[in-house]
Coordinates of N, CA and C in Angstrom, one line a residue:
Chain A
D105 N 83.9 -109.1 -145.7 CA 83.4 -109.3 -144.7 C 82.3 -109.0 -144.7
V106 N 81.6 -109.9 -143.7 CA 80.1 -109.2 -143.3 C 79.6 -107.9 -143.2
K107 N 79.0 -106.8 -143.6 CA 79.5 -105.2 -142.2 C 76.8 -104.9 -142.3
V108 N 76.7 -105.2 -141.5 CA 75.6 -104.3 -141.1 C 75.4 -103.3 -140.3
T109 N 75.3 -102.0 -140.4 CA 75.3 -100.6 -141.0 C 73.5 -100.9 -139.5
Q110 N 73.7 -99.5 -138.6 CA 72.3 -98.9 -138.3 C 73.2 -97.7 -138.6
S111 N 71.8 -96.3 -139.6 CA 71.5 -95.3 -139.3 C 72.0 -94.5 -138.3
S112 N 72.6 -94.5 -137.0 CA 73.2 -93.8 -135.9 C 73.2 -94.7 -134.5
R113 N 73.7 -93.6 -134.1 CA 75.3 -94.6 -133.8 C 73.5 -93.0 -132.3
Y114 N 74.0 -92.8 -132.0 CA 73.0 -91.9 -130.8 C 71.4 -91.5 -131.2
L115 N 70.2 -91.8 -130.5 CA 69.3 -90.8 -131.1 C 68.7 -90.2 -129.5
V116 N 68.2 -89.2 -130.2 CA 66.8 -88.6 -129.3 C 65.6 -87.9 -129.4
K117 N 65.6 -88.7 -129.0 CA 63.0 -87.7 -129.4 C 62.3 -88.5 -128.4
R118 N 61.7 -88.0 -128.8 CA 60.9 -87.1 -127.6 C 59.0 -87.9 -127.8
T119 N 59.2 -88.1 -126.7 CA 57.7 -88.6 -126.0 C 56.7 -88.3 -127.2
G120 N 55.9 -89.9 -128.0 CA 55.6 -89.8 -128.7 C 55.6 -89.2 -130.4
E121 N 57.1 -89.2 -130.5 CA 57.1 -89.0 -132.4 C 57.0 -90.6 -133.0
K122 N 57.4 -90.3 -133.8 CA 58.0 -91.7 -135.1 C 59.0 -91.8 -134.7
V123 N 59.4 -92.6 -134.3 CA 60.9 -92.8 -134.6 C 61.4 -93.9 -135.7
F124 N 61.6 -93.7 -136.3 CA 62.6 -94.9 -137.9 C 64.1 -95.5 -137.2
L125 N 64.9 -96.3 -137.6 CA 65.4 -96.9 -136.4 C 66.0 -97.9 -138.8
E126 N 67.0 -97.0 -139.1 CA 67.8 -97.9 -140.1 C 68.5 -99.4 -139.8
C127 N 68.2 -100.3 -140.8 CA 69.5 -100.9 -140.9 C 69.4 -101.1 -142.3
V128 N 71.1 -102.2 -142.9 CA 71.7 -102.4 -143.5 C 72.6 -103.3 -143.7
Q129 N 72.2 -104.4 -144.3 CA 73.6 -105.5 -144.3 C 73.7 -105.8 -145.9
D130 N 74.7 -106.3 -146.2 CA 75.8 -106.3 -147.5 C 75.5 -107.8 -148.0
M131 N 75.8 -109.0 -147.3 CA 76.0 -109.9 -147.2 C 74.4 -110.9 -148.0
D132 N 73.9 -110.2 -148.9 CA 72.5 -111.1 -149.9 C 72.0 -112.0 -148.1
H133 N 72.5 -111.8 -146.9 CA 71.1 -112.3 -145.9 C 69.9 -112.9 -146.2
E134 N 69.7 -113.6 -145.6 CA 68.1 -113.6 -145.8 C 67.3 -113.3 -145.4
N135 N 67.6 -113.4 -143.6 CA 67.3 -113.1 -142.6 C 68.2 -112.0 -141.6
M136 N 66.6 -110.9 -141.1 CA 67.3 -109.8 -140.5 C 66.1 -110.1 -139.3
F137 N 67.6 -108.7 -138.3 CA 66.4 -109.0 -136.8 C 66.4 -107.9 -135.9
W138 N 66.5 -107.0 -135.4 CA 65.4 -106.9 -133.9 C 66.2 -107.0 -132.6
Y139 N 66.8 -106.5 -132.6 CA 67.4 -107.1 -130.9 C 67.0 -104.9 -130.1
R140 N 66.5 -105.6 -128.8 CA 66.3 -104.4 -127.9 C 67.6 -104.8 -127.0
Q141 N 68.1 -103.8 -126.1 CA 69.5 -104.5 -125.3 C 69.7 -103.6 -124.1
D142 N 68.9 -104.3 -122.5 CA 68.7 -103.5 -121.9 C 69.3 -104.2 -120.6
P143 N 70.3 -103.2 -119.6 CA 70.2 -103.9 -118.2 C 70.6 -104.0 -117.3
G144 N 70.7 -105.9 -116.7 CA 69.9 -106.5 -116.3 C 68.9 -107.2 -116.6
L145 N 68.3 -107.7 -118.3 CA 67.2 -107.9 -118.4 C 68.5 -108.8 -120.0
G146 N 69.7 -108.2 -121.0 CA 69.9 -109.1 -121.8 C 69.3 -108.9 -123.2
L147 N 70.2 -109.7 -124.4 CA 68.4 -109.2 -125.8 C 67.6 -109.5 -125.5
R148 N 66.8 -108.7 -126.1 CA 65.2 -109.2 -126.0 C 65.7 -109.2 -127.5
L149 N 64.2 -110.3 -129.0 CA 64.8 -110.0 -130.1 C 63.0 -109.8 -130.4
I150 N 62.8 -108.2 -131.2 CA 61.6 -108.0 -131.2 C 61.0 -108.2 -132.6
Y151 N 61.5 -108.2 -133.5 CA 60.6 -108.9 -134.4 C 62.3 -108.9 -135.5
F152 N 62.2 -110.6 -136.0 CA 62.6 -110.5 -136.8 C 61.4 -110.9 -138.6
S153 N 62.4 -110.8 -139.4 CA 61.9 -111.3 -140.8 C 63.0 -111.9 -141.8
Y154 N 62.0 -113.2 -142.1 CA 63.3 -114.4 -142.6 C 62.7 -113.7 -144.7
D155 N 62.7 -112.8 -145.6 CA 62.6 -112.9 -146.6 C 61.6 -111.1 -147.0
V156 N 62.0 -111.1 -147.9 CA 61.4 -109.7 -148.2 C 59.9 -109.7 -147.3
K157 N 59.4 -108.4 -147.3 CA 57.7 -108.6 -146.4 C 57.1 -109.5 -145.7
M158 N 58.1 -109.9 -145.5 CA 57.8 -111.5 -143.9 C 58.0 -110.6 -143.2
K159 N 57.9 -111.7 -142.2 CA 58.5 -110.4 -140.7 C 57.3 -111.5 -139.8
E160 N 57.8 -112.1 -138.7 CA 57.7 -112.1 -136.9 C 57.5 -111.9 -136.1
K161 N 56.5 -111.9 -135.5 CA 57.7 -110.8 -133.7 C 58.4 -111.6 -132.6
G162 N 58.8 -110.6 -132.7 CA 59.7 -111.9 -132.0 C 59.1 -112.2 -129.9
D163 N 59.8 -111.3 -129.3 CA 59.8 -111.7 -127.8 C 59.1 -110.1 -127.5
I164 N 58.9 -109.6 -127.9 CA 58.0 -107.9 -127.0 C 58.6 -106.9 -128.6
P165 N 57.0 -107.0 -129.8 CA 56.4 -107.1 -130.0 C 56.1 -105.5 -130.3
E166 N 55.1 -105.3 -128.9 CA 54.6 -104.6 -128.8 C 54.6 -103.0 -128.5
G167 N 53.9 -102.4 -129.6 CA 54.9 -100.8 -129.2 C 55.6 -100.7 -130.4
Y168 N 56.1 -101.8 -131.6 CA 57.1 -101.7 -132.2 C 56.7 -102.3 -134.1
S169 N 56.5 -101.5 -135.7 CA 56.7 -102.7 -136.0 C 57.6 -103.3 -136.9
V170 N 57.8 -103.4 -138.1 CA 59.2 -103.2 -139.2 C 58.1 -102.9 -140.4
S171 N 59.1 -103.1 -140.8 CA 59.2 -103.2 -142.3 C 60.7 -103.8 -143.7
R172 N 60.4 -104.8 -144.5 CA 61.9 -104.9 -145.0 C 60.6 -104.9 -147.2
E173 N 61.2 -103.7 -147.2 CA 60.8 -103.3 -148.9 C 61.9 -104.7 -149.5
K174 N 62.8 -104.0 -148.4 CA 64.2 -104.7 -149.9 C 65.4 -105.6 -149.0
K175 N 65.7 -106.5 -149.4 CA 66.7 -107.9 -149.1 C 68.0 -107.1 -148.0
E176 N 68.2 -105.6 -148.4 CA 69.5 -105.5 -147.4 C 69.1 -104.7 -146.5
R177 N 67.4 -104.4 -146.4 CA 66.8 -103.3 -145.7 C 66.1 -103.7 -144.3
F178 N 66.1 -103.6 -143.7 CA 65.4 -103.9 -142.5 C 64.6 -102.8 -141.5
S179 N 64.4 -101.7 -141.8 CA 63.2 -100.7 -140.2 C 63.5 -101.0 -139.5
L180 N 62.8 -100.6 -138.8 CA 62.5 -100.6 -136.9 C 61.7 -99.7 -136.7
I181 N 60.3 -99.1 -136.9 CA 59.6 -98.8 -136.5 C 58.6 -98.0 -135.0
L182 N 58.8 -97.2 -134.3 CA 58.5 -97.0 -133.0 C 57.0 -96.0 -133.2
E183 N 55.8 -96.2 -133.3 CA 54.7 -95.8 -134.2 C 55.0 -93.9 -133.6
S184 N 54.3 -94.5 -132.2 CA 54.9 -93.3 -130.8 C 55.4 -93.7 -129.4
A185 N 56.6 -93.1 -129.6 CA 57.8 -93.9 -128.3 C 57.5 -93.2 -127.2
S186 N 58.2 -94.5 -126.3 CA 57.3 -93.5 -125.2 C 58.3 -93.8 -124.5
T187 N 58.9 -93.4 -123.1 CA 59.9 -93.3 -122.2 C 60.9 -94.6 -122.0
N188 N 59.9 -95.6 -121.6 CA 60.3 -97.0 -121.8 C 60.9 -98.1 -123.3
Q189 N 61.4 -97.1 -124.3 CA 61.2 -97.3 -125.0 C 62.6 -97.5 -125.5
T190 N 63.3 -96.6 -124.4 CA 64.5 -95.9 -124.4 C 65.8 -97.2 -124.0
S191 N 66.4 -97.0 -124.8 CA 66.6 -98.6 -124.8 C 68.4 -98.8 -126.6
M192 N 69.6 -99.6 -126.1 CA 70.2 -99.6 -127.1 C 69.6 -100.8 -128.0
Y193 N 70.1 -100.3 -129.5 CA 68.6 -101.5 -129.9 C 69.4 -101.8 -131.2
L194 N 69.9 -102.8 -131.8 CA 70.9 -103.3 -132.4 C 70.4 -104.9 -133.6
C195 N 70.6 -104.5 -134.2 CA 70.0 -105.5 -135.4 C 70.9 -106.1 -135.9
A196 N 70.8 -107.2 -137.0 CA 71.1 -108.7 -137.1 C 71.2 -108.9 -138.9
S197 N 71.7 -110.0 -138.9 CA 71.3 -110.8 -140.3 C 72.1 -111.8 -140.0
S198 N 71.7 -113.3 -140.6 CA 72.1 -114.3 -140.4 C 71.7 -114.5 -141.8
L199 N 71.9 -115.5 -142.1 CA 71.4 -117.1 -144.0 C 70.1 -118.0 -143.5
C200 N 70.1 -118.2 -144.4 CA 68.4 -119.2 -144.2 C 68.7 -119.9 -144.9
L201 N 69.5 -121.4 -144.2 CA 70.0 -122.9 -144.5 C 70.0 -123.4 -143.5
E202 N 69.2 -124.8 -144.5 CA 68.5 -126.2 -143.7 C 70.2 -126.6 -142.7
A203 N 69.5 -126.6 -141.2 CA 71.1 -127.4 -140.0 C 70.9 -125.5 -139.1
G204 N 69.7 -125.7 -139.7 CA 70.5 -123.9 -139.5 C 70.0 -123.4 -137.8
P205 N 69.6 -122.1 -136.4 CA 70.2 -121.8 -136.7 C 71.6 -121.5 -136.9
Y206 N 72.4 -119.9 -138.1 CA 73.2 -119.5 -138.0 C 74.0 -118.5 -138.0
E207 N 75.5 -117.9 -137.1 CA 76.0 -117.4 -136.8 C 74.9 -116.0 -137.5
Q208 N 74.4 -114.9 -136.6 CA 74.8 -113.9 -137.1 C 75.0 -112.5 -136.8
Y209 N 74.9 -111.7 -137.6 CA 75.9 -110.7 -137.9 C 75.7 -109.4 -137.3
F210 N 75.5 -108.9 -136.8 CA 75.1 -107.5 -135.8 C 75.8 -106.2 -135.7
G211 N 74.9 -104.7 -135.7 CA 75.4 -103.1 -136.2 C 76.0 -103.2 -135.2
P212 N 76.9 -102.1 -135.2 CA 77.0 -101.1 -133.5 C 76.0 -100.9 -133.3
G213 N 74.8 -100.8 -132.9 CA 73.8 -101.0 -132.0 C 73.1 -98.4 -132.4
T214 N 71.8 -98.6 -132.1 CA 71.8 -97.4 -131.9 C 71.3 -97.3 -130.7
R215 N 71.9 -97.0 -129.2 CA 70.7 -96.0 -128.6 C 70.3 -95.4 -128.1
L216 N 69.1 -95.4 -128.4 CA 68.5 -94.7 -127.8 C 67.2 -94.0 -126.3
T217 N 67.4 -92.3 -126.8 CA 66.9 -92.1 -126.1 C 65.0 -91.5 -125.6
V218 N 64.5 -91.5 -125.1 CA 63.0 -91.1 -125.5 C 63.0 -90.0 -124.4
T219 N 62.4 -88.9 -124.9 CA 62.1 -87.5 -123.3 C 61.5 -87.0 -123.3
Chain B
S59 N 60.8 -116.1 -123.2 CA 61.8 -116.9 -122.8 C 63.4 -117.2 -123.2
Q60 N 64.1 -117.4 -121.8 CA 65.6 -117.6 -122.0 C 65.4 -119.1 -121.9
Q61 N 65.9 -119.5 -123.0 CA 67.3 -120.1 -123.4 C 68.3 -120.2 -122.0
G62 N 69.6 -119.7 -122.7 CA 70.7 -120.4 -121.9 C 70.9 -118.8 -120.8
E63 N 71.7 -119.6 -119.9 CA 72.0 -118.9 -118.4 C 73.4 -118.8 -118.3
E64 N 73.6 -117.4 -118.8 CA 75.4 -118.2 -118.1 C 76.4 -118.1 -116.6
D65 N 77.2 -118.9 -116.5 CA 77.0 -118.5 -114.7 C 79.0 -118.4 -114.4
P66 N 79.5 -117.6 -115.2 CA 79.5 -116.9 -113.4 C 78.4 -114.9 -114.0
Q67 N 77.9 -114.3 -113.3 CA 77.8 -112.7 -113.6 C 78.6 -112.5 -114.0
A68 N 79.5 -112.1 -113.4 CA 80.7 -110.8 -113.4 C 81.9 -112.2 -113.1
L69 N 82.6 -111.9 -113.9 CA 84.4 -113.0 -113.7 C 85.5 -111.8 -113.8
S70 N 86.5 -110.9 -112.5 CA 88.0 -110.6 -112.7 C 88.6 -112.3 -112.3
I71 N 89.6 -111.7 -113.9 CA 91.7 -112.1 -113.8 C 92.5 -111.4 -113.9
Q72 N 93.0 -112.0 -113.4 CA 94.7 -111.0 -113.7 C 95.3 -111.7 -115.0
E73 N 95.4 -111.1 -115.8 CA 96.4 -111.0 -116.4 C 97.2 -112.1 -117.5
G74 N 96.1 -113.1 -118.5 CA 97.4 -113.9 -118.3 C 97.3 -115.5 -117.8
E75 N 96.2 -115.7 -116.7 CA 95.4 -116.6 -116.8 C 94.9 -117.1 -118.0
N76 N 93.9 -118.3 -117.0 CA 92.9 -119.0 -117.9 C 91.0 -118.3 -117.2
A77 N 89.9 -117.4 -118.6 CA 89.1 -117.5 -117.9 C 87.7 -119.5 -118.3
T78 N 87.2 -119.1 -117.5 CA 86.9 -119.9 -117.9 C 84.6 -119.6 -117.4
M79 N 83.5 -120.2 -118.6 CA 82.1 -119.5 -117.9 C 81.9 -120.7 -118.9
N80 N 80.7 -120.3 -118.2 CA 79.6 -122.5 -118.4 C 78.0 -120.7 -119.1
C81 N 77.4 -121.8 -119.3 CA 76.4 -121.5 -120.0 C 75.6 -123.4 -119.8
S82 N 74.0 -122.8 -119.1 CA 72.4 -124.5 -119.1 C 71.6 -123.6 -119.8
Y83 N 71.2 -124.3 -120.6 CA 69.7 -124.7 -121.7 C 69.2 -125.3 -120.7
K84 N 67.9 -125.2 -121.4 CA 66.9 -125.9 -120.8 C 66.4 -127.2 -122.1
T85 N 66.1 -126.6 -122.9 CA 65.1 -127.5 -124.1 C 66.3 -128.3 -125.5
S86 N 66.6 -129.4 -125.5 CA 67.0 -129.8 -126.9 C 67.4 -128.6 -127.1
I87 N 68.8 -128.6 -128.3 CA 69.1 -127.9 -128.9 C 69.6 -128.3 -131.0
N88 N 70.1 -127.8 -131.3 CA 70.7 -127.9 -132.9 C 72.3 -127.4 -132.6
N89 N 72.4 -126.7 -132.4 CA 73.3 -125.4 -131.7 C 73.3 -124.7 -130.7
L90 N 74.2 -124.0 -130.9 CA 75.1 -123.3 -129.5 C 76.3 -122.5 -130.1
Q91 N 75.9 -121.4 -130.0 CA 76.8 -120.3 -130.0 C 77.4 -119.5 -129.4
W92 N 78.3 -119.0 -129.3 CA 78.7 -117.9 -127.9 C 79.3 -116.6 -128.6
Y93 N 79.1 -115.2 -127.9 CA 78.9 -114.4 -128.5 C 80.0 -113.0 -127.3
R94 N 81.1 -112.3 -127.8 CA 81.1 -111.6 -127.3 C 81.1 -110.0 -127.7
Q95 N 80.8 -109.3 -126.7 CA 80.7 -108.1 -126.4 C 81.1 -107.4 -126.1
N96 N 82.1 -105.4 -126.8 CA 82.6 -105.4 -126.1 C 81.8 -103.7 -125.7
S97 N 82.0 -102.8 -124.7 CA 81.1 -102.2 -124.3 C 81.2 -100.9 -125.4
G98 N 78.9 -101.3 -124.9 CA 78.3 -100.6 -126.1 C 78.2 -100.6 -127.7
R99 N 78.9 -101.1 -127.9 CA 79.0 -101.8 -129.1 C 78.2 -103.0 -129.6
G100 N 77.8 -103.7 -131.1 CA 76.8 -104.9 -131.4 C 77.8 -106.2 -130.5
L101 N 76.8 -106.9 -131.3 CA 77.7 -108.5 -131.0 C 78.6 -109.1 -131.3
V102 N 80.1 -109.9 -131.7 CA 80.7 -110.4 -132.5 C 80.7 -111.7 -132.1
H103 N 80.0 -112.6 -133.5 CA 79.5 -114.3 -133.6 C 81.9 -114.3 -132.6
L104 N 81.7 -115.7 -131.6 CA 83.4 -116.5 -131.5 C 83.2 -117.9 -132.1
I105 N 82.4 -118.5 -132.2 CA 82.4 -119.4 -131.9 C 81.2 -119.9 -132.5
L106 N 80.4 -122.0 -133.0 CA 79.6 -122.3 -133.1 C 79.4 -123.6 -132.6
I107 N 78.9 -124.0 -131.9 CA 79.2 -126.1 -131.9 C 78.0 -126.4 -132.3
R108 N 77.6 -127.3 -132.7 CA 76.8 -128.4 -133.1 C 76.3 -129.2 -132.1
S109 N 75.2 -129.9 -132.2 CA 74.6 -130.6 -130.6 C 75.3 -132.2 -131.2
N110 N 75.9 -132.4 -132.1 CA 76.9 -133.0 -131.5 C 78.5 -133.1 -131.9
E111 N 78.2 -132.5 -131.2 CA 80.4 -131.8 -131.2 C 80.0 -132.1 -129.8
R112 N 81.6 -132.4 -128.9 CA 81.9 -132.2 -127.7 C 82.8 -131.0 -127.5
E113 N 83.2 -130.4 -128.8 CA 84.1 -130.0 -128.2 C 84.9 -129.6 -129.3
K114 N 85.1 -127.5 -129.7 CA 85.4 -126.8 -131.2 C 86.8 -125.9 -130.7
H115 N 87.4 -125.6 -130.6 CA 89.0 -125.0 -130.7 C 88.8 -123.8 -131.7
S116 N 89.2 -122.5 -131.5 CA 89.2 -121.5 -132.8 C 90.6 -120.5 -131.9
G117 N 91.3 -120.0 -132.6 CA 92.2 -119.5 -131.2 C 92.8 -120.3 -130.1
R118 N 92.5 -118.8 -128.5 CA 92.4 -119.3 -127.6 C 91.1 -119.4 -127.6
L119 N 90.7 -120.4 -128.1 CA 89.2 -120.4 -127.9 C 88.7 -121.7 -127.3
R120 N 88.4 -122.4 -127.1 CA 87.9 -123.7 -126.1 C 86.7 -123.7 -126.0
V121 N 85.0 -124.8 -126.6 CA 84.0 -123.9 -126.0 C 83.9 -125.2 -126.4
T122 N 83.2 -125.7 -124.6 CA 82.9 -127.9 -125.1 C 81.2 -128.0 -125.4
L123 N 80.5 -129.0 -125.5 CA 79.3 -129.4 -125.6 C 78.3 -130.6 -124.7
D124 N 78.2 -130.5 -123.6 CA 77.3 -131.6 -122.4 C 75.9 -131.6 -123.4
T125 N 75.4 -132.7 -124.1 CA 73.4 -132.3 -124.4 C 73.1 -133.0 -123.6
S126 N 74.0 -134.3 -123.0 CA 73.7 -134.7 -121.5 C 73.2 -134.1 -120.6
K127 N 73.6 -132.4 -119.6 CA 73.5 -132.0 -119.0 C 73.2 -130.9 -119.6
K128 N 73.0 -130.3 -120.7 CA 72.6 -129.6 -121.2 C 73.2 -128.2 -121.0
S129 N 74.7 -127.9 -121.0 CA 75.8 -127.0 -120.8 C 76.7 -126.8 -121.5
S130 N 77.4 -125.6 -121.5 CA 78.7 -125.3 -122.4 C 79.3 -124.9 -121.4
S131 N 81.3 -124.8 -122.2 CA 81.7 -123.5 -121.3 C 82.5 -123.0 -122.5
L132 N 82.4 -122.3 -122.1 CA 83.8 -121.3 -122.9 C 85.4 -121.1 -122.4
L133 N 86.1 -121.3 -122.8 CA 87.3 -121.5 -122.2 C 88.2 -120.2 -123.3
I134 N 88.6 -119.9 -122.2 CA 90.1 -118.1 -122.9 C 91.1 -118.1 -122.2
T135 N 92.3 -119.2 -122.8 CA 93.3 -119.3 -121.5 C 94.2 -118.0 -122.2
A136 N 95.0 -117.6 -121.8 CA 95.8 -117.0 -121.8 C 95.6 -115.1 -122.1
S137 N 95.0 -115.3 -120.9 CA 94.1 -113.5 -121.2 C 94.8 -112.6 -121.7
R138 N 94.1 -111.7 -122.2 CA 94.4 -109.9 -122.5 C 93.8 -108.7 -122.1
A139 N 94.5 -108.1 -121.7 CA 93.0 -106.8 -121.6 C 91.8 -106.6 -123.1
A140 N 92.0 -107.0 -124.0 CA 91.7 -106.4 -125.0 C 90.1 -108.0 -124.6
D141 N 90.2 -108.5 -124.4 CA 89.2 -110.0 -123.5 C 88.1 -109.7 -123.1
T142 N 89.1 -107.9 -122.6 CA 87.5 -107.4 -121.6 C 86.5 -107.0 -122.1
A143 N 85.1 -108.0 -122.0 CA 84.0 -108.1 -122.8 C 82.5 -108.5 -121.7
S144 N 81.7 -109.1 -122.6 CA 80.5 -109.9 -121.8 C 80.8 -110.6 -123.4
Y145 N 79.9 -112.2 -122.2 CA 80.0 -112.8 -123.3 C 78.8 -113.8 -123.5
F146 N 77.9 -113.6 -124.2 CA 76.6 -114.5 -123.8 C 76.6 -116.4 -125.1
C147 N 75.6 -116.7 -124.6 CA 75.8 -117.6 -124.5 C 74.2 -118.1 -126.1
A148 N 74.0 -118.8 -127.0 CA 72.4 -118.2 -127.4 C 72.7 -120.4 -128.0
T149 N 70.8 -119.6 -127.5 CA 70.7 -121.3 -128.6 C 69.4 -121.3 -129.0
D150 N 69.1 -122.0 -129.7 CA 67.6 -122.3 -131.1 C 66.2 -122.3 -129.8
A151 N 65.4 -121.3 -131.1 CA 64.3 -121.0 -129.8 C 63.6 -121.9 -131.5
S152 N 62.3 -121.4 -130.3 CA 61.0 -122.1 -131.9 C 61.8 -121.0 -132.7
G153 N 61.4 -122.3 -133.3 CA 61.3 -121.4 -134.6 C 63.0 -121.7 -135.8
I154 N 63.8 -122.1 -136.3 CA 64.5 -122.8 -137.3 C 65.9 -121.8 -137.3
D155 N 65.3 -120.2 -137.4 CA 66.4 -119.0 -137.5 C 66.8 -118.2 -135.9
K156 N 66.0 -118.3 -134.7 CA 65.7 -117.3 -134.1 C 66.6 -118.3 -133.4
I157 N 67.8 -117.8 -132.2 CA 67.8 -117.7 -131.4 C 68.2 -117.0 -130.3
I158 N 68.5 -117.6 -128.8 CA 68.1 -116.6 -127.3 C 69.0 -116.6 -127.0
F159 N 69.8 -115.4 -126.6 CA 69.9 -114.7 -125.9 C 70.2 -115.4 -124.2
G160 N 71.6 -115.8 -123.3 CA 71.9 -114.9 -121.9 C 71.8 -114.1 -121.7
K161 N 72.2 -113.4 -120.3 CA 71.8 -112.0 -119.9 C 73.6 -112.2 -119.7
G162 N 74.3 -113.3 -120.4 CA 75.1 -112.3 -120.6 C 76.7 -112.5 -119.3
T163 N 78.1 -112.7 -119.5 CA 78.7 -112.4 -118.5 C 79.7 -111.9 -118.7
R164 N 80.5 -110.9 -118.1 CA 80.9 -109.6 -117.4 C 82.4 -110.6 -117.3
L165 N 83.2 -110.8 -119.1 CA 85.1 -110.6 -117.9 C 85.1 -108.9 -117.6
H166 N 86.7 -109.2 -116.8 CA 87.3 -108.2 -116.9 C 88.5 -108.9 -116.8
I167 N 89.7 -108.4 -118.0 CA 90.7 -108.8 -117.4 C 91.6 -108.1 -117.2
L168 N 92.1 -108.7 -115.4 CA 93.3 -107.1 -115.2 C 95.1 -106.9 -114.9
P169 N 95.9 -105.5 -115.3 CA 96.7 -105.5 -116.2 C 97.8 -106.5 -114.9

């Protein structure tokens, strides 16, 4: 079974702190994604990566950056956390083949609260 | 840049009844996917239907796709309490491996 793990289930940070959210997948997937989920807004893509050291902006990249130094690990960085970044953060991974997109496998989510 | 939109937003049915959720989208797609999310957890992939398919089954799930109407439906037969969850459809975005999720249908199965 594909397993996607996220470093924390719950996280509380203060405004202005630098925050790292880690995601690891164990199925050698090329693609990895970071979403945030907010009530009434659904899932919105922040960034995704289709290869090591490669990244593309999603729909809401402002205030975030990402890092993918190894194929299995994709990190989301909040450079200076703000209260409007309080949200549920979901990581996902998928294969990258022709005739995609393919099913995405999700981690359990990190509920981040910025105070 | 929302692509898929589920209907209804919320649905409550008695255990044992069938549940039907619909998804409409705007532009042509390669495939459409359905996901389930139990409260406060990550999403779980249920089924993927390609644009050249009209119907697909998986256990108690039946998905249909009508590309002429740009719509899909998810039918859950003989519902159980464990089916209580939010259900999302997801369609292609620009960029081959990106998908866009709708806002979901919240399904509640009453005992």
